[in-house]
Coordinates of C-alpha atoms in Angstrom, one line a residue:
Chain H
E29 CA 109.6 109.1 68.6
I30 CA 105.9 107.8 68.5
V31 CA 104.2 110.1 70.5
M32 CA 101.8 109.2 73.2
T33 CA 99.2 111.3 74.2
Q34 CA 96.1 110.6 77.1
S35 CA 93.2 112.2 77.8
P36 CA 92.4 114.2 80.0
A37 CA 94.6 114.7 82.5
T38 CA 92.4 114.8 85.1
L39 CA 89.5 113.5 85.7
S40 CA 87.2 112.6 88.6
V41 CA 84.4 109.8 88.7
S42 CA 82.5 109.2 92.1
P43 CA 82.0 105.1 92.6
G44 CA 80.4 103.1 91.3
E45 CA 80.7 104.9 88.4
R46 CA 82.6 104.0 84.5
A47 CA 85.7 105.5 83.6
T48 CA 87.1 105.9 80.7
L49 CA 90.3 106.8 79.6
S50 CA 92.4 107.6 76.6
C51 CA 95.5 107.3 74.3
R52 CA 96.1 108.3 71.1
A53 CA 99.9 107.1 69.3
S54 CA 101.4 109.5 66.9
Q55 CA 101.3 107.4 63.9
S56 CA 100.0 103.3 64.3
V57 CA 101.3 100.4 67.6
D58 CA 99.1 97.6 66.1
S59 CA 98.2 96.4 70.1
S60 CA 100.7 96.9 71.5
V61 CA 100.0 99.1 73.8
A62 CA 100.1 98.8 78.3
W63 CA 98.3 100.6 80.3
Y64 CA 99.8 101.1 84.6
Q65 CA 98.4 101.7 87.4
Q66 CA 100.4 103.8 90.0
K67 CA 99.7 104.6 93.1
P68 CA 101.6 107.6 95.5
G69 CA 104.9 106.2 96.5
Q70 CA 104.2 103.2 94.7
A71 CA 105.8 101.6 91.1
P72 CA 103.6 101.3 88.4
R73 CA 101.9 98.2 88.4
L74 CA 100.7 96.6 84.8
L75 CA 97.2 96.4 84.2
I76 CA 96.8 95.4 81.0
S77 CA 99.2 94.4 77.7
G78 CA 98.1 93.6 73.7
A79 CA 96.0 96.6 74.2
S80 CA 93.5 94.3 75.9
T81 CA 95.1 91.7 77.8
R82 CA 94.6 92.0 81.7
A83 CA 97.5 91.1 83.5
T84 CA 97.7 87.9 86.0
G85 CA 95.8 89.5 89.2
I86 CA 93.9 92.2 88.2
P87 CA 90.6 92.9 88.7
A88 CA 87.8 92.1 85.3
R89 CA 86.1 95.4 85.7
F90 CA 89.9 97.0 84.1
S91 CA 89.3 96.7 80.2
G92 CA 91.2 98.1 77.7
S93 CA 90.9 98.2 74.1
G94 CA 91.4 100.0 70.8
S95 CA 94.4 99.4 67.7
G96 CA 95.9 101.6 65.4
T97 CA 96.3 104.9 66.7
E98 CA 93.3 105.2 69.2
F99 CA 93.6 103.3 72.3
T100 CA 90.5 103.5 75.9
L101 CA 91.2 101.4 79.5
T102 CA 87.8 101.7 81.2
I103 CA 87.3 100.6 84.8
S104 CA 83.6 99.7 84.8
S105 CA 82.2 100.5 88.1
L106 CA 85.4 102.5 89.6
Q107 CA 86.1 101.9 93.8
S108 CA 87.9 104.1 96.3
E109 CA 91.0 102.4 96.1
D110 CA 91.3 102.9 92.0
M111 CA 92.8 106.5 92.8
A112 CA 95.9 106.4 91.1
V113 CA 97.6 108.0 87.4
Y114 CA 97.7 105.3 84.2
F115 CA 99.6 105.4 82.2
C116 CA 99.7 104.0 78.7
Q117 CA 103.2 102.8 77.0
Q118 CA 103.3 101.7 72.7
Y119 CA 106.1 98.5 72.6
N120 CA 105.0 98.5 68.7
N121 CA 109.4 98.9 67.5
W122 CA 112.4 96.5 67.4
P123 CA 115.1 98.1 67.9
P124 CA 112.6 99.5 71.4
M125 CA 111.9 102.6 71.4
Y126 CA 109.5 102.4 73.7
T127 CA 107.2 106.1 74.8
F128 CA 105.1 106.4 78.2
G129 CA 101.9 108.6 78.4
Q130 CA 102.1 111.9 80.3
G131 CA 99.7 110.0 82.6
T132 CA 95.9 110.4 83.7
K133 CA 95.4 111.1 87.3
L134 CA 91.5 109.3 88.0
E135 CA 89.7 111.0 90.8
I136 CA 87.2 110.1 93.5
K137 CA 84.7 112.9 93.6
Chain I
E21 CA 107.7 85.0 93.8
V22 CA 109.1 87.2 91.4
Q23 CA 110.7 90.2 93.3
L24 CA 113.2 93.4 92.0
V25 CA 115.3 94.5 94.9
Q26 CA 116.6 97.9 94.0
S27 CA 119.7 99.9 96.1
G28 CA 118.5 102.3 98.4
T29 CA 118.3 106.2 97.9
E30 CA 121.5 108.5 96.9
V31 CA 123.1 112.0 97.6
K32 CA 125.1 111.9 95.3
K33 CA 126.9 115.9 94.1
P34 CA 127.4 117.2 90.0
G35 CA 130.0 115.9 88.4
D36 CA 129.8 112.3 91.0
S37 CA 129.7 108.7 89.6
L38 CA 127.3 106.3 91.1
K39 CA 126.1 102.9 90.1
I40 CA 122.5 101.6 91.3
S41 CA 121.3 97.8 91.5
C42 CA 118.9 95.7 90.6
K43 CA 117.9 92.4 91.9
G44 CA 115.8 89.9 90.6
S45 CA 114.7 86.7 92.5
G46 CA 112.1 83.8 91.6
Y47 CA 112.3 83.9 88.1
S48 CA 115.1 82.4 85.5
F49 CA 117.1 86.0 85.8
K50 CA 119.0 85.4 83.1
S51 CA 115.7 84.6 80.2
Y52 CA 114.3 87.8 80.6
W53 CA 114.7 91.1 79.3
I54 CA 114.8 93.8 82.1
G55 CA 114.8 97.9 81.6
W56 CA 115.7 100.4 83.1
L57 CA 113.0 103.8 83.6
R58 CA 112.7 106.5 85.2
Q59 CA 110.6 109.8 86.9
K60 CA 111.8 112.7 87.1
P61 CA 109.8 114.7 89.9
G62 CA 106.3 115.0 89.6
K63 CA 106.7 113.4 86.6
G64 CA 105.8 110.6 84.0
L65 CA 108.0 107.3 83.1
E66 CA 110.6 107.5 80.3
W67 CA 112.2 104.2 79.1
M68 CA 116.0 104.4 79.2
G69 CA 116.9 101.0 77.8
I70 CA 116.6 96.8 78.7
I71 CA 119.6 94.5 79.0
Y72 CA 119.3 90.4 78.1
P73 CA 121.3 89.1 81.1
G74 CA 121.5 85.8 79.7
D75 CA 124.0 87.4 76.6
S76 CA 124.6 91.2 77.7
D77 CA 122.7 92.0 74.5
T78 CA 121.6 95.5 75.4
R79 CA 119.8 98.5 73.9
Y80 CA 119.2 102.4 74.7
S81 CA 117.0 105.2 74.4
P82 CA 118.5 107.5 71.7
S83 CA 118.1 110.0 74.2
L84 CA 120.1 108.2 76.3
Q85 CA 122.8 107.1 75.1
G86 CA 126.1 108.0 75.7
Q87 CA 124.8 109.1 79.2
V88 CA 124.0 105.9 81.5
T89 CA 125.4 102.7 81.1
I90 CA 123.4 99.3 82.0
S91 CA 125.3 95.8 82.6
A92 CA 124.4 92.5 84.4
D93 CA 125.6 90.0 85.9
K94 CA 123.5 87.0 85.7
S95 CA 125.4 84.6 88.4
I96 CA 124.7 86.9 90.7
S97 CA 121.0 87.9 89.1
T98 CA 121.9 91.2 89.4
T99 CA 121.2 94.4 86.5
Y100 CA 123.1 97.5 87.4
L101 CA 122.5 101.4 86.1
Q102 CA 126.3 103.6 86.3
W103 CA 126.8 107.2 85.5
T104 CA 130.4 108.7 85.1
S105 CA 129.6 112.0 86.1
V106 CA 126.1 112.7 87.4
K107 CA 124.2 116.3 87.0
S108 CA 121.0 117.3 88.7
S109 CA 119.0 116.4 86.4
D110 CA 119.9 113.2 86.5
T111 CA 117.5 113.7 89.7
A112 CA 114.7 110.7 89.3
I113 CA 113.4 107.6 90.5
Y114 CA 114.4 105.0 88.7
Y115 CA 112.5 102.0 88.5
C116 CA 114.0 98.7 87.6
A117 CA 111.0 96.2 85.2
K118 CA 111.5 92.7 83.9
Q119 CA 109.8 91.8 80.5
P120 CA 107.6 88.8 80.3
E121 CA 108.1 86.3 77.8
G122 CA 107.5 86.5 74.3
T123 CA 108.2 87.8 71.2
N124 CA 106.9 91.9 70.7
R125 CA 106.5 91.8 74.8
G126 CA 107.8 95.4 75.2
D127 CA 105.8 96.0 78.2
F128 CA 106.9 95.5 81.9
D129 CA 105.2 93.2 84.6
Y130 CA 107.4 93.0 87.5
W131 CA 108.5 96.5 89.2
G132 CA 111.4 96.6 91.3
Q133 CA 110.2 99.5 94.7
G134 CA 112.5 102.5 93.2
T135 CA 115.6 104.1 94.1
L136 CA 115.8 107.7 94.4
V137 CA 118.5 109.4 93.1
T138 CA 119.4 113.1 94.1
V139 CA 122.1 115.4 92.8
S140 CA 122.9 118.6 94.6
S141 CA 125.7 120.7 95.2

């Protein structure tokens, strides 16, 4: 099983500042990584797929990068509505054995 | 508009059987893989399995194989997740989620609202 490890567990950032969230895979997953945002009481929302492609309707302040084992989600100018938990997911296998990171909680300072 | 609408909250006792559902609309239900995922209280996401409603090809997480059954009825655009005997450790929110079109697309672009399952004696 590929283990996805996210860091930090909690991140506190002031509005307007940049937030950088990290995700590391235990083995190479090429670019088969997605990022999701989950707000309290809501289902996750897809932000990024293929490591760097924004999903439909996602603001340009969200960007993803990386390949292989190291991935980053960057929020360029944090808004108050970005307070949420962010999960990474790898999907680089068939038959599928998709795995998620444990999440990074993003707090607004 | 793509929508996935899940069945409502369930409260069960250990050993009960259970079947929850997810109805898709706004897209060709039979043509896209759809998955089930769970989130235990205060925890992260766990992928359980996926099904292709067109031919009912189903793939399970090895850790959950035999514990649950995923099925689909393409005639009514609905997928199901069922247990023959629930345990307290099955207490969680269960989500269905659709995969996008294309090869090597194991991400999930649309999600149901979640079904809370509580198992307690």
